[in-house]
Structure formats: C-alpha cells, structure tokens
Coordinates of C-alpha atoms and ligand atoms in Angstrom, one line a residue:
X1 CA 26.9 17.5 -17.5
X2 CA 24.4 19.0 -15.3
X3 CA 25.0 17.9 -11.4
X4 CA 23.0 15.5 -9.7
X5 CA 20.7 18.5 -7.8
X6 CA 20.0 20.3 -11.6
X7 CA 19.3 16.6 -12.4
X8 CA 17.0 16.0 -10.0
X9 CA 15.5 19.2 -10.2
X10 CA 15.4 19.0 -14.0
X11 CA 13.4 15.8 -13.9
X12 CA 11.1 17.0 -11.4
X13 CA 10.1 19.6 -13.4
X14 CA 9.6 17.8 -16.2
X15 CA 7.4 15.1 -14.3
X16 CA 5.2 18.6 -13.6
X17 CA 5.1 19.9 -16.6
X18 CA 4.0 16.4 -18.3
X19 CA 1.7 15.5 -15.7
X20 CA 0.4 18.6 -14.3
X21 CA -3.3 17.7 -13.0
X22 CA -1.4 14.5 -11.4
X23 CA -1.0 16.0 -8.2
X24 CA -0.9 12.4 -6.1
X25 CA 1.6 11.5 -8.9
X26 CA 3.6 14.4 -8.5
X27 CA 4.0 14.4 -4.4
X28 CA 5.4 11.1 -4.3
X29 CA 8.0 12.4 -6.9
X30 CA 8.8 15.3 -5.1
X31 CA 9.1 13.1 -1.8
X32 CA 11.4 10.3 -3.5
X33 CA 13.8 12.1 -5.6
X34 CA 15.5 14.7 -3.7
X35 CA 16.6 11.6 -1.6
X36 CA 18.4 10.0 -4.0
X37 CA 20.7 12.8 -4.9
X38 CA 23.8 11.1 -2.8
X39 CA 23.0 7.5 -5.3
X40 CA 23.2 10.2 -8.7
X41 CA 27.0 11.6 -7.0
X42 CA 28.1 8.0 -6.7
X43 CA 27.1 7.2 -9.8
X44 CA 27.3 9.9 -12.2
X45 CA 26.9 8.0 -15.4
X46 CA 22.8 7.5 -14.3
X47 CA 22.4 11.2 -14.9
X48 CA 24.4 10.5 -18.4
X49 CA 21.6 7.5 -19.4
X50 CA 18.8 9.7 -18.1
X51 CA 17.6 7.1 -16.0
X52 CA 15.3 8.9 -13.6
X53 CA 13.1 9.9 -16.7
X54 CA 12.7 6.3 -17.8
X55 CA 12.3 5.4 -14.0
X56 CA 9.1 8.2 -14.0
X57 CA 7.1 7.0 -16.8
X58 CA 5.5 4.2 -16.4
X59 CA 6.2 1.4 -18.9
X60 CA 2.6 0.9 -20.2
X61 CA -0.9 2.8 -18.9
X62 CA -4.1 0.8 -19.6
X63 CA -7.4 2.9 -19.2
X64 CA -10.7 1.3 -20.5
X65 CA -14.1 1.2 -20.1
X66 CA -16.1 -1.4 -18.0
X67 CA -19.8 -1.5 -18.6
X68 CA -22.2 -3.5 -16.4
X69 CA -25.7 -3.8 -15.7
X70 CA -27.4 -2.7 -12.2
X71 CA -29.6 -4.6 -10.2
X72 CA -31.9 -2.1 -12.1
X73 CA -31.5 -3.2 -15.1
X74 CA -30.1 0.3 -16.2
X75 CA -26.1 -0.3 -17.4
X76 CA -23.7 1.5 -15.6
X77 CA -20.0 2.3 -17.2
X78 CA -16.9 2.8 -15.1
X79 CA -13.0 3.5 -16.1
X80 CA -10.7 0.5 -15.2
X81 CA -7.3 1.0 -15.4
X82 CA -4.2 -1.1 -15.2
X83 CA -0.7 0.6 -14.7
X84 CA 2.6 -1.1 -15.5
X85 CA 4.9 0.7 -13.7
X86 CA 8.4 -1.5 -14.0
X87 CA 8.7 -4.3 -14.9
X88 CA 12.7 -4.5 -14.1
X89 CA 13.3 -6.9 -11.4
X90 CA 10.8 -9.0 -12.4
X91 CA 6.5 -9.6 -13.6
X92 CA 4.9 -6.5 -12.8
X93 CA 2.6 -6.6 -9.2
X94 CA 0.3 -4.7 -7.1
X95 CA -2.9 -4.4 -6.2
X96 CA -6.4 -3.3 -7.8
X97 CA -8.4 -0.3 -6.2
X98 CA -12.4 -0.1 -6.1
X99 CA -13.2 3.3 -4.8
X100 CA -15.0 6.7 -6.4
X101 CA -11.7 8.5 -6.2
X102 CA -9.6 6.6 -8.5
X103 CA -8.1 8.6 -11.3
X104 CA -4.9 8.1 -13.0
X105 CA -2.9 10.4 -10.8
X106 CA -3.4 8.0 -8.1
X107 CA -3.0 4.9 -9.8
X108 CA 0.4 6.1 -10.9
X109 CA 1.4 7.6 -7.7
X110 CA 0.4 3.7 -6.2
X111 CA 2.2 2.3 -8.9
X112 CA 5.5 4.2 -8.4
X113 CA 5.5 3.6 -4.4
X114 CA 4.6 0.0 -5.5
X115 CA 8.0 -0.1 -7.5
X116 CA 10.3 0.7 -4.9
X117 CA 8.5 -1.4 -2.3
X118 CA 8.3 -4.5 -4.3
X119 CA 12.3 -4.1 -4.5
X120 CA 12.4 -3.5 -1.1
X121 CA 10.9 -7.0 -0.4
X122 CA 14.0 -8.6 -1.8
X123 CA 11.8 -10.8 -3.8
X124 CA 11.4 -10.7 -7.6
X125 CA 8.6 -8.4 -8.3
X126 CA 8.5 -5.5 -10.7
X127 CA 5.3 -2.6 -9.9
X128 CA 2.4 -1.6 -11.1
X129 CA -1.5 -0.7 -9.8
X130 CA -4.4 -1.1 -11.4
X131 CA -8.7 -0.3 -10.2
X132 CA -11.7 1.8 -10.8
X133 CA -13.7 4.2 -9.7
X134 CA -16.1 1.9 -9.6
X135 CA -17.8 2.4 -6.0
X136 CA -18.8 -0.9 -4.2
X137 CA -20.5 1.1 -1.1
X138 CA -24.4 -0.3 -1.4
X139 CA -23.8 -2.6 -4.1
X140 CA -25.3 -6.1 -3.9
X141 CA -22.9 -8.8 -4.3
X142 CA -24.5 -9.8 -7.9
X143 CA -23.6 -6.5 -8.8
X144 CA -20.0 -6.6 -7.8
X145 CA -20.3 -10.1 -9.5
X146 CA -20.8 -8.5 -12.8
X147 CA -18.4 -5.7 -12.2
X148 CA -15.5 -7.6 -11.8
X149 CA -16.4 -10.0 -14.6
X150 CA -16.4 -7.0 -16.9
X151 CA -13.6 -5.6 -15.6
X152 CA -11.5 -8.9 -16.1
X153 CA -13.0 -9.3 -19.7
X154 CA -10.8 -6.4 -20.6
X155 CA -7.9 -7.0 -18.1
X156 CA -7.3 -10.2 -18.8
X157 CA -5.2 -9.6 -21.8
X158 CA -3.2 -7.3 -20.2
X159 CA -1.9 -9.6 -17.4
X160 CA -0.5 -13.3 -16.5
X161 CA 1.6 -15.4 -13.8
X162 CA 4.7 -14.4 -15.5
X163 CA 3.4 -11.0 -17.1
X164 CA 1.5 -9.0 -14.3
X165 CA -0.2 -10.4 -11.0
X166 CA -2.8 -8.2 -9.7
X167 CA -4.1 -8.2 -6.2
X168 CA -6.5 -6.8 -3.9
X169 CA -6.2 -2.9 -2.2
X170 CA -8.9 -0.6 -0.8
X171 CA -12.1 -1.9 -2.2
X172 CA -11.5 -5.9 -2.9
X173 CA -10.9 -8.3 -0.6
X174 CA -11.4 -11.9 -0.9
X175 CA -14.6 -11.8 -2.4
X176 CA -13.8 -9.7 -5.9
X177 CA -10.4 -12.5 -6.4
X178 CA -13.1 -14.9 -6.5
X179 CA -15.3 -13.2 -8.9
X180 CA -12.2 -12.1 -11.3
X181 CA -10.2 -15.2 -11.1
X182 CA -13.3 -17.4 -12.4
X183 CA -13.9 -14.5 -15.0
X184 CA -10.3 -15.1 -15.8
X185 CA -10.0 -18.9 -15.9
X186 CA -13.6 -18.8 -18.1
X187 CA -12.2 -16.8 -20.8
X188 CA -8.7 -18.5 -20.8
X189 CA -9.9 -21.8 -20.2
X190 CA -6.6 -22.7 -18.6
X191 CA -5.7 -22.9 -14.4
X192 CA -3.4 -20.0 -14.5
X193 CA -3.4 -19.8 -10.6
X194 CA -0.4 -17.3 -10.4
X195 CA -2.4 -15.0 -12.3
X196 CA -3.8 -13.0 -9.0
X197 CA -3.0 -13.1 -5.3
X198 CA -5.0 -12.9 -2.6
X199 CA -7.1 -16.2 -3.7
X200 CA -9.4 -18.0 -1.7
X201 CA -7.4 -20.8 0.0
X202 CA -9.3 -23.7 -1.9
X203 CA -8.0 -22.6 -5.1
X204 CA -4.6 -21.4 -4.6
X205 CA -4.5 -19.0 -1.7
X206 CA -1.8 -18.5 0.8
X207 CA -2.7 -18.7 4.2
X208 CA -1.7 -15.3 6.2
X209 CA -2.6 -13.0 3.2
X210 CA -5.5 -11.2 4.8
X211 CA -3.3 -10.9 7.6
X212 CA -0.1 -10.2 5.9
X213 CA 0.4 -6.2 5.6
X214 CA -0.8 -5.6 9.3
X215 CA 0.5 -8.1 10.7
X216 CA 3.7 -6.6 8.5
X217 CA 3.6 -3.1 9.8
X218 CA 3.7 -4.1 13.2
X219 CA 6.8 -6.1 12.5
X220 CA 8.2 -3.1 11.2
X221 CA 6.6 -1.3 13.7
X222 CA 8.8 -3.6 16.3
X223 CA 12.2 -2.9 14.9
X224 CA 11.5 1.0 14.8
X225 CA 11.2 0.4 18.6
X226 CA 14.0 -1.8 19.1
X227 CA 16.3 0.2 17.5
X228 CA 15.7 3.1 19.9
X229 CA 15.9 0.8 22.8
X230 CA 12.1 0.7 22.8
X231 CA 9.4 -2.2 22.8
X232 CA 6.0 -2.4 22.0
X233 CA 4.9 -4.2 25.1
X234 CA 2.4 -1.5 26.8
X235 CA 2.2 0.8 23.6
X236 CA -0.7 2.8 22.9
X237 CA -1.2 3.3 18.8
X238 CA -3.9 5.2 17.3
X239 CA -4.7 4.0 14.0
X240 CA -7.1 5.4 11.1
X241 CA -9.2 2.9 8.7
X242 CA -11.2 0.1 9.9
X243 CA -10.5 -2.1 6.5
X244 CA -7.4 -5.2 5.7
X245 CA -5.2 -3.5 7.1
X246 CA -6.6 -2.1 10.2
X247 CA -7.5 -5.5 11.0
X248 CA -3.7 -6.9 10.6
X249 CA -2.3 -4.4 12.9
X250 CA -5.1 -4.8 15.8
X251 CA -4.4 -8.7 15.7
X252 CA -0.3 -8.2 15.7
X253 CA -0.3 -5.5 17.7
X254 CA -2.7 -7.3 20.6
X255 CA -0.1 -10.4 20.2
X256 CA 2.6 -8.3 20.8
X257 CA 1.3 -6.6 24.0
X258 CA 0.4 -3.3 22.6
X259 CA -2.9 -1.8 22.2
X260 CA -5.0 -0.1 19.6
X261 CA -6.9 2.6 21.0
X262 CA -8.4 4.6 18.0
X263 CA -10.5 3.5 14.4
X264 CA -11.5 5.6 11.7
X265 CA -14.3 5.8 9.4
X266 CA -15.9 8.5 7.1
X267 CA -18.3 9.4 10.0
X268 CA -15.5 9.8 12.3
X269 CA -13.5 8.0 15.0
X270 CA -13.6 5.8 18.1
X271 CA -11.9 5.9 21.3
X272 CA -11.6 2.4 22.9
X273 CA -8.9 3.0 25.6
X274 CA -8.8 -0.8 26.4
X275 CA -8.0 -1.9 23.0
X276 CA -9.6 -3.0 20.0
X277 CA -8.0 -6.2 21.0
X278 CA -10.3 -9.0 21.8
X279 CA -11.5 -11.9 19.5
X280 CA -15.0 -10.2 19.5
X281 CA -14.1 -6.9 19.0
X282 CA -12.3 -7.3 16.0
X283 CA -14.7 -9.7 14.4
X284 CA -16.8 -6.9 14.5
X285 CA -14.8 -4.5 12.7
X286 CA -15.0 -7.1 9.8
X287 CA -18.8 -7.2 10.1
X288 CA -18.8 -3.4 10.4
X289 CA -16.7 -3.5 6.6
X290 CA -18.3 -6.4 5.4
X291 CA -22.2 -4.5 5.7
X292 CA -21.3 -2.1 3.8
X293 CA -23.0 0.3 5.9
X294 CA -19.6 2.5 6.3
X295 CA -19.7 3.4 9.6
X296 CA -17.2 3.3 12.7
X297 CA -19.8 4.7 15.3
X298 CA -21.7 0.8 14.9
X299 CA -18.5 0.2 17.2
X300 CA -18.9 3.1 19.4
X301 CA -22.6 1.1 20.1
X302 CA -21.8 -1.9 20.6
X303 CA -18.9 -1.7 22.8
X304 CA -20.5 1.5 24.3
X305 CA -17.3 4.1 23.8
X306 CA -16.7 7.3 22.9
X307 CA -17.7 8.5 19.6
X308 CA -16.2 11.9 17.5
X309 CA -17.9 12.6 14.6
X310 CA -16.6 14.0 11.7
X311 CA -13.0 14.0 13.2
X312 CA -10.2 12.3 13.0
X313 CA -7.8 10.8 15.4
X314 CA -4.9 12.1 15.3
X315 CA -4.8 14.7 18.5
X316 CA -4.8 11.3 20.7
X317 CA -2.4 10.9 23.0
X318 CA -0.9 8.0 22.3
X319 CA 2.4 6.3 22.1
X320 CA 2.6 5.1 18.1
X321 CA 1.2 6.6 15.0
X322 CA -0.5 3.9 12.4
X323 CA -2.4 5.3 9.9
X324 CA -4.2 2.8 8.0
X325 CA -7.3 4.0 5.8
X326 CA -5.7 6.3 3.0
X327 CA -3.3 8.5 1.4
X328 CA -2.9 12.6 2.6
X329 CA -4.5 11.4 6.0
X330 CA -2.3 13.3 8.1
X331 CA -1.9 16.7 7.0
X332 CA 0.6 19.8 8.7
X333 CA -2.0 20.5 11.3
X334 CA -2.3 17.1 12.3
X335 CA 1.4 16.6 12.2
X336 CA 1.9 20.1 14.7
X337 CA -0.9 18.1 17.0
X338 CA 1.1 14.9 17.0
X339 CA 4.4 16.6 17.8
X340 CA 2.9 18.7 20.6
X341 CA 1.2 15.8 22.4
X342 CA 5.1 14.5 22.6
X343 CA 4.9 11.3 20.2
X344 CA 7.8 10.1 19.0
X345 CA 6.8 7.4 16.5
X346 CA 4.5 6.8 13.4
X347 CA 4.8 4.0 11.3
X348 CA 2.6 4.2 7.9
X349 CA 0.2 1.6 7.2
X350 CA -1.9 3.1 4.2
X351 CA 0.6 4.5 0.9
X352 CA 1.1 7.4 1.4
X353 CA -0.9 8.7 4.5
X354 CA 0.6 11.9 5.4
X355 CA 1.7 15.0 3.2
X356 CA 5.6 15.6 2.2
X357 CA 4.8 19.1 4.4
X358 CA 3.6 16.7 7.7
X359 CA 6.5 13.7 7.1
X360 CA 9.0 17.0 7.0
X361 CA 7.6 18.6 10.2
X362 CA 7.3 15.1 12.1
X363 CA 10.9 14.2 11.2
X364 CA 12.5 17.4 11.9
X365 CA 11.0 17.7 15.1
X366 CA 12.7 14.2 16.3
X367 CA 9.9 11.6 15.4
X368 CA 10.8 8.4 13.8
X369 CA 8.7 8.1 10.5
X370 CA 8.5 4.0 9.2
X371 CA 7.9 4.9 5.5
X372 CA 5.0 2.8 3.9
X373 CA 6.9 1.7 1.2
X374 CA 8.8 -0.6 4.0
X375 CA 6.6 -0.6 6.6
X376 CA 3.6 -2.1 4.6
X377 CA 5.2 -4.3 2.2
X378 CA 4.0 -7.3 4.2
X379 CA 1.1 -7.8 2.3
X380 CA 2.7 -7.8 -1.1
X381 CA 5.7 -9.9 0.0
X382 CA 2.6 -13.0 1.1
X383 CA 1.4 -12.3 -2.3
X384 CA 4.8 -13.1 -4.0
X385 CA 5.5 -15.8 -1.7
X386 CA 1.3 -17.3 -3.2
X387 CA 3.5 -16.7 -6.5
X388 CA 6.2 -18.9 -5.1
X389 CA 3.6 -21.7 -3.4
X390 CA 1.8 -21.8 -6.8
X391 CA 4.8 -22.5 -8.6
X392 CA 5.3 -24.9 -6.8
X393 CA 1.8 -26.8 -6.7
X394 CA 2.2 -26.9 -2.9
X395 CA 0.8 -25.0 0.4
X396 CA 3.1 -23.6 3.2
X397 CA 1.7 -23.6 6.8
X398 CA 0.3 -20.5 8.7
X399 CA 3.5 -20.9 10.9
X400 CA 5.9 -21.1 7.9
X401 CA 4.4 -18.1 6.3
X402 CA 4.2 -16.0 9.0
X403 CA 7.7 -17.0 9.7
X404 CA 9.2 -15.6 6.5
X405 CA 7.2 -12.6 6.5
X406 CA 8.4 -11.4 9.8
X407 CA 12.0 -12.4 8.2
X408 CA 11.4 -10.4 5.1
X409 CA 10.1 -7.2 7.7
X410 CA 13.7 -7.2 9.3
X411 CA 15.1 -7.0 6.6
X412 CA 13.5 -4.2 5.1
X413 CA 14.3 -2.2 7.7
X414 CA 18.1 -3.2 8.3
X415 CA 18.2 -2.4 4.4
X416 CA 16.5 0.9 4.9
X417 CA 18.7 1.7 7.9
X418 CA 22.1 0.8 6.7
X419 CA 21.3 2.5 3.1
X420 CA 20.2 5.8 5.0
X421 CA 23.1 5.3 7.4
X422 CA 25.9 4.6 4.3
X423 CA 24.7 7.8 2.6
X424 CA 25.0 9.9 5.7
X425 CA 21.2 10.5 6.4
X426 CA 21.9 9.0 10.1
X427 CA 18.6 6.6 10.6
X428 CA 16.5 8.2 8.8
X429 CA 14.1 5.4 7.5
X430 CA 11.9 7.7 4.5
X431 CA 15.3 8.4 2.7
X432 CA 17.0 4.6 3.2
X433 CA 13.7 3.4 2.0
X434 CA 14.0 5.3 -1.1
X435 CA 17.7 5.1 -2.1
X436 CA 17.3 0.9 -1.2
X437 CA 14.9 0.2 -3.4
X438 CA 16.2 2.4 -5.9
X439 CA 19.3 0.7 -6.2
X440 CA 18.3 -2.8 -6.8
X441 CA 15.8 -1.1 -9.7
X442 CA 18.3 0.8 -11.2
X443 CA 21.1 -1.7 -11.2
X444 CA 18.6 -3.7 -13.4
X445 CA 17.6 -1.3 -15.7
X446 CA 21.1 -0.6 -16.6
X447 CA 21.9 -4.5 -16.7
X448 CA 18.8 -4.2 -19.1
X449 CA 19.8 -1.6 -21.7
X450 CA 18.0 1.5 -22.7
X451 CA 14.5 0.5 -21.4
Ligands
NDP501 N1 -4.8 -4.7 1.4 C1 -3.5 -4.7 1.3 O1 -2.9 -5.8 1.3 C2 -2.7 -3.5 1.3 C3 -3.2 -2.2 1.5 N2 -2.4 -1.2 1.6 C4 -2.9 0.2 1.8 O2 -3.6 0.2 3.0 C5 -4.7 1.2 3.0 C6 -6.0 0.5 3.4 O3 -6.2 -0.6 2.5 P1 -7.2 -1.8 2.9 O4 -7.3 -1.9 4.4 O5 -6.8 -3.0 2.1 O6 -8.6 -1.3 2.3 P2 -10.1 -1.6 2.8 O7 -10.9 -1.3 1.7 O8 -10.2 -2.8 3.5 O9 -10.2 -0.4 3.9 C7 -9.9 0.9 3.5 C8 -10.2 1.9 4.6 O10 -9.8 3.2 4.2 C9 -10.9 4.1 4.1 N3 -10.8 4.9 2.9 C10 -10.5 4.5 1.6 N4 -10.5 5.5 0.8 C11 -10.8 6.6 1.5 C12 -10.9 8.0 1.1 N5 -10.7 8.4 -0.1 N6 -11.2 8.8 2.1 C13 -11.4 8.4 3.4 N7 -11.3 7.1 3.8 C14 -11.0 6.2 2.8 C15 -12.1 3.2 4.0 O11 -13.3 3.9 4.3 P3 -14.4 4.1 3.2 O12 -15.1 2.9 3.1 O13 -15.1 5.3 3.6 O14 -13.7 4.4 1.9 C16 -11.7 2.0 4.9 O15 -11.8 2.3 6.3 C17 -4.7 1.7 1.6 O16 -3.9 2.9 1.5 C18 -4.0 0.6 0.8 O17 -3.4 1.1 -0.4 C19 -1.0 -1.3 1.5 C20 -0.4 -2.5 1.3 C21 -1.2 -3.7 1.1
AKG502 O1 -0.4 -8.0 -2.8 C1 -0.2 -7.2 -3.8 O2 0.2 -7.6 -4.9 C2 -0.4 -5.8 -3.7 C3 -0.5 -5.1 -2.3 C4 -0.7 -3.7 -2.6 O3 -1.5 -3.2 -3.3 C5 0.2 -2.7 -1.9 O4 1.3 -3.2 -1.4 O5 -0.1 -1.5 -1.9

C-alpha cells in the first residue's frame, strides 16, 4: 500500500492531470491535501477505500445555458452552472456567483472550500456552488429580472429544501433571491421556502444574514486575538472589497472598538485613517455597490480622503489583514510587503484571497493566518440556521441569531485549534481547518459506503 505522502501525492496528480486548465481548482487542492497527511497515518484504511479521489470529484456538475433578452431587445446567452460538490453530512449548500469570470474551475474550487467549511459549522450541510458569468455591472434591474428568471427555469430541477439550497455570493444580494425565489415558487407552484437562503425577511428571511459573514470574520477575527493575548480594541485592519462582506466586518469591527482603515475597488483603494465606521459612512458604501457605478474613489469624494488608483492596499500599515473582495488577492509580493511592515495577523474574509505561495510566506515568517474556510463561514452558518427557522415556520430575533452565530464562530476556531494542535501542527489555524472539516466528511462517507 502506497504511504499516505505517495497517496497524497498520487491524488494530486491525478486531480492535475484530469483537470488541467482548472487552475483555481487545482490550488485549493494543493493547499488542502498535504495537510491532511497526519489524518491518512491514523487511518490507513482511507488510502485503502481511495477516499480522497471520491472526496475530489464532485458528486454532480450542472453547466447550461441561460438565454435572456436585453433591454435592447437583442437576446443575450450566458453559462449557469450548479456544482454539487458533497452531499455527505447533509443537502448540498452554497452560494450562486454573478460575475464575468466564472468558469468551472472556480466554481469547483468554491465548491470544495464550501465542503469543508460547511462541516466546519457543525451544522448539517453538505457543499456545493453554483453562478454565471453573467455580468450585472450596468444592467437595469428588469434585466437582472429576466436573468435570474432564466437562470432558475433551468436550476430549479436541480435543487430543493432537502436536495440543494443555493444562496447569494459576489454578484447577488437580496435583490436576485427575490427574483429567483418567485421564478422558483411560479414554476413549482408550491411555498418551498427552504429552497434558497438569503430571502427577503417578509417571505422567509433570517434576520442577521446580510450581516452574517462579516460580522462572522470578526468573531473569528476576536479569538485569533485572544488566543495570543491580544484584543481588537484599538486595531487598525485594512480590508479589500467594498461588497456583503466588507460591510459585515466594518459594522463588527466598529462595535468591537477596532477600525477599518482601507476599501478596495477595481479603480483602486481608499485610505480613511478614522475609520469607515460611522452610520453614514457605511451607508454609503452600500449606495456606492448598489449604483452600480463600481467605484471606491465616490468615497474618497465624499468623505474627502486619500485616493490610490489602480493599487491595492496591502502595503498599509496596519494592525489586522481582512481581505474581503476576491480570491488570489494577495499575492507573494504583497505578502513580503505585509511581513516587512511588521503585521502579525490576517484573517480571510473572501475564499481564497491569497495564493498557497503568500499563505506559506505569511505563516512562516510568524503571522497568524484565520483560513477562510473558518473565518467566513458566518454567513453560511445564518443561512442553515434560515434552513432551521423555516422548518420551523417561525422567526428568531436579531439578538438570538446573532447570539448563535458568534457561538458557532468559537467554535470553529477551538475545533481548528485543537485539530491542528492534536496532529502536532502547534496553532496553526490553515491546517486545523482542513483536517476538522475533513474528518466529520470523511467519517460520513465511510458510514455511507462506496459513494
Ligand atoms: N456573501 C456571502 O455571504 C459570502 C461571501 N463570501 C466571499 O466573500 C467575497 C466577497 O463577497 P460579497 O461581499 O458577497 O460580494 P459582493 O458582490 O457584495 O462584493 C464583491 C467585491 O469583490 C470585488 N470583486 C469581485 N470579483 C472580483 C474580481 N474578479 N476582481 C476584483 N474584484 C472583484 C467586487 O468588485 P467588482 O464589482 O469590481 O467585481 C466587490 O467589491 C467573495 O470571495 C465571496 O465568495 C464568503 C462567504 C459568504
Ligand atoms: O449562505 C450560503 O449558503 C453560502 C455562502 C457562501 O457562498 C460562502 O460561504 O462562500
């Protein structure tokens, strides 16, 4: 039998060889599975059922087409796609992305992190990711109307409360759920209300949802902190985005006593050194996202500070790292700049922000790294507990919500700590990450048979 490094090593190859213009796909592999070697010693018998090849291929990949008609008149045809990624621990879930780069590669890479961070949340969620490269930059809202009602005229036969329970990601917010849930409940006829998350709250919604994965990673942000004697009170963090999440972690991080200092856009980045942290101020940022005019300098105007076009914002000196916008944010050279200006943590907001090259550099030079697969599983922990309230026919309070979902944050990272500390990787959050939601995944696909 081959040991559990040839294993790994085996299987990684294999994953490039299959999938070779998947490079997205193929990072989050090679970050992930060399980290689970000390699970594959302990338990031999996984490397004789082969069960990191079933855990790389994804259980079902749903590509189609989704035609829709401009304001123009002229019809338009985009690629949807819906991946099912594992459906062990329970109905697969994860969001939808709306963005011109979606391609397979990124949906599976999504739907893979989405898998171990659903087990991470301790709740009963299998993975999987779904979008389009539809782009909704300049659309009117009847065309993003029609778009999503196409979109869900082929999805909806892929999905269901107890089947698959899509929610929103870069790209749809509150608006598209609308548009896709009536889509869903006109062709079905039937009030399926588990069928998405992120609802409005008159028909189903969980209060704290839009708030859930910032609000999450500062949780996680807080326990970093406290378990190197630290707090957040006084903190600088320079974050990336100016989207969902972005918006979470300025409101957390303001009620915590920190500050956010830096926001990202594709024209560049802002520099507010008293914050982003006042009722005003981040109202704006959700009118800046909400006109569709793409822009973080608007702020820069407004609020009359500094502007850096074309950069980004990572050679701030700061005290905390939250990147926020995308994945491969933070590359080497950004990682060398955030080491030399002395900072010691970064906690990952968007999935996968950095590079495997910049997470190596930042962790062997001393920094604490929060993984995003723990750090923002906030927001898809509020969406299982919408699962749970809609079961339930029945509506938590902001206070109760909020309550479990800074519960659920500890314990994400007490699970990611003690894994990472029980298979001799110290506190070393990226590997505990990995090898704890692994092990609840594996455990019940073994329970589960050949599958
Ligand atoms: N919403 C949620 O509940 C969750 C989101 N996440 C992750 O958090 C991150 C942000 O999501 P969210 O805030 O919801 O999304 P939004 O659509 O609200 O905001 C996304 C932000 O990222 C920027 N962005 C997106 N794609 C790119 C790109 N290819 N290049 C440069 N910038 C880009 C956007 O700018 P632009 O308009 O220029 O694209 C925008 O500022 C994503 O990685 C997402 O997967 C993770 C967990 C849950
Ligand atoms: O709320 C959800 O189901 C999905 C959130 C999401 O897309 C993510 O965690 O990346």
């Amino acid at each position: 039998m081959l040991s559990s490094t040839e294993y790994i090593e085996k299987i990684i190859l294999e994953v490039k060889a299959k999938n070779p213009h998947e490079a997205e796909f193929i990072q989050t592999v090679e970050e992930v599975l060399p980290t689970l070697k000390p699970v594959f010693d302990k338990y031999p018998e996984y490397i004789r059922m082969n069960l990191l090849a079933r855990f790389v291929e994804p259980e079902r990949q749903i590509m189609f087409k989704v035609p829709w008609v401009d304001d123009n008149g002229i019809t338009q045809v985009n690629r949807g796609y819906r991946v099912q990624f594992n459906g062990a621990i329970g109905p697969f879930k994860g969001g939808l992305r709306f963005h011109p780069s979606v391609t397979l590669s990124i949906m599976k890479f999504l739907g893979f992190e989405q898998t171990l961070k659903n087990s991470l949340t301790g709740l009963p969620i299998g993975g999987g990711k779904g979008g389009s490269d539809f782009d909704p930059r300049g659309k009117s809202d009847g065309e993003v109307m029609r778009f999503c009602q196409s979109f869900m005229t082929e999805l909806y036969r892929h999905i269901g409360a107890d089947v698959d329970v899509p929610a929103g990601d870069i790209g749809v917010g509150g608006r598209e759920i609308g548009y896709l849930f009536g889509q869903f409940r006109r062709i079905k006829g039937n009030y399926e209300n588990g069928v998405l998350t992120g609802k409005g709250i008159p028909y189903g919604g969980s209060l704290i949802r839009p708030e859930a994965t910032g609000y999450g990673i500062v949780y996680f942000a807080n326990e970093m902190l406290k378990h190197e004697g630290d707090t957040l009170v006084g903190k600088t963090i320079a974050s990336s985005g100016f989207g969902n999440v972005t918006w979470g972690v300025c409101q957390k991080a303001t009620e915590m006593g920190a500050k956010v200092v830096t926001l990202s856009g594709p024209d560049g980045y802002i520099y507010d050194p008293d914050g982003v942290n006042t009722p005003e101020k981040i109202n704006y940022m959700v009118e800046m996202r909400n006109s569709g005019r793409d822009k973080v300098k608007d702020y820069a105007d407004k609020f009359g500070v500094e502007f850096f076009p074309g950069e980004k914002p990572w050679g701030r000196k700061v005290d905390i790292i939250m990147p926020c916008a995308t994945q491969n944010d933070i590359h080497l050279e950004h990682a060398q700049m955030i080491v030399a200006n002395g900072i010691k943590y970064i906690c990952e907001g968007a999935n996968m922000p950095c590079t495997n090259e910049a997470v190596t550099y930042m962790m062997s030079n001393g920094m604490v790294v929060g993984p995003s697969k723990a750090a923002n599983a906030g927001g898809v922990s509020v969406s299982a507990l919408e699962m749970s309230q809609n079961s339930m026919r029945l509506s938590w309070t902001a206070e109760e919500v909020d309550t479990k979902l800074h519960q659920i944050m500890v314990n994400i990272h007490k699970n990611a700590k003690d894994a990472a500390e029980f298979y001799g990787f110290g506190y070393n959050l990226v590997a505990g990450a990995n090898i704890a939601g692994f092990d609840k995944v594996a455990k019940a696909m073994v329970a589960q048979g050949n599958f």
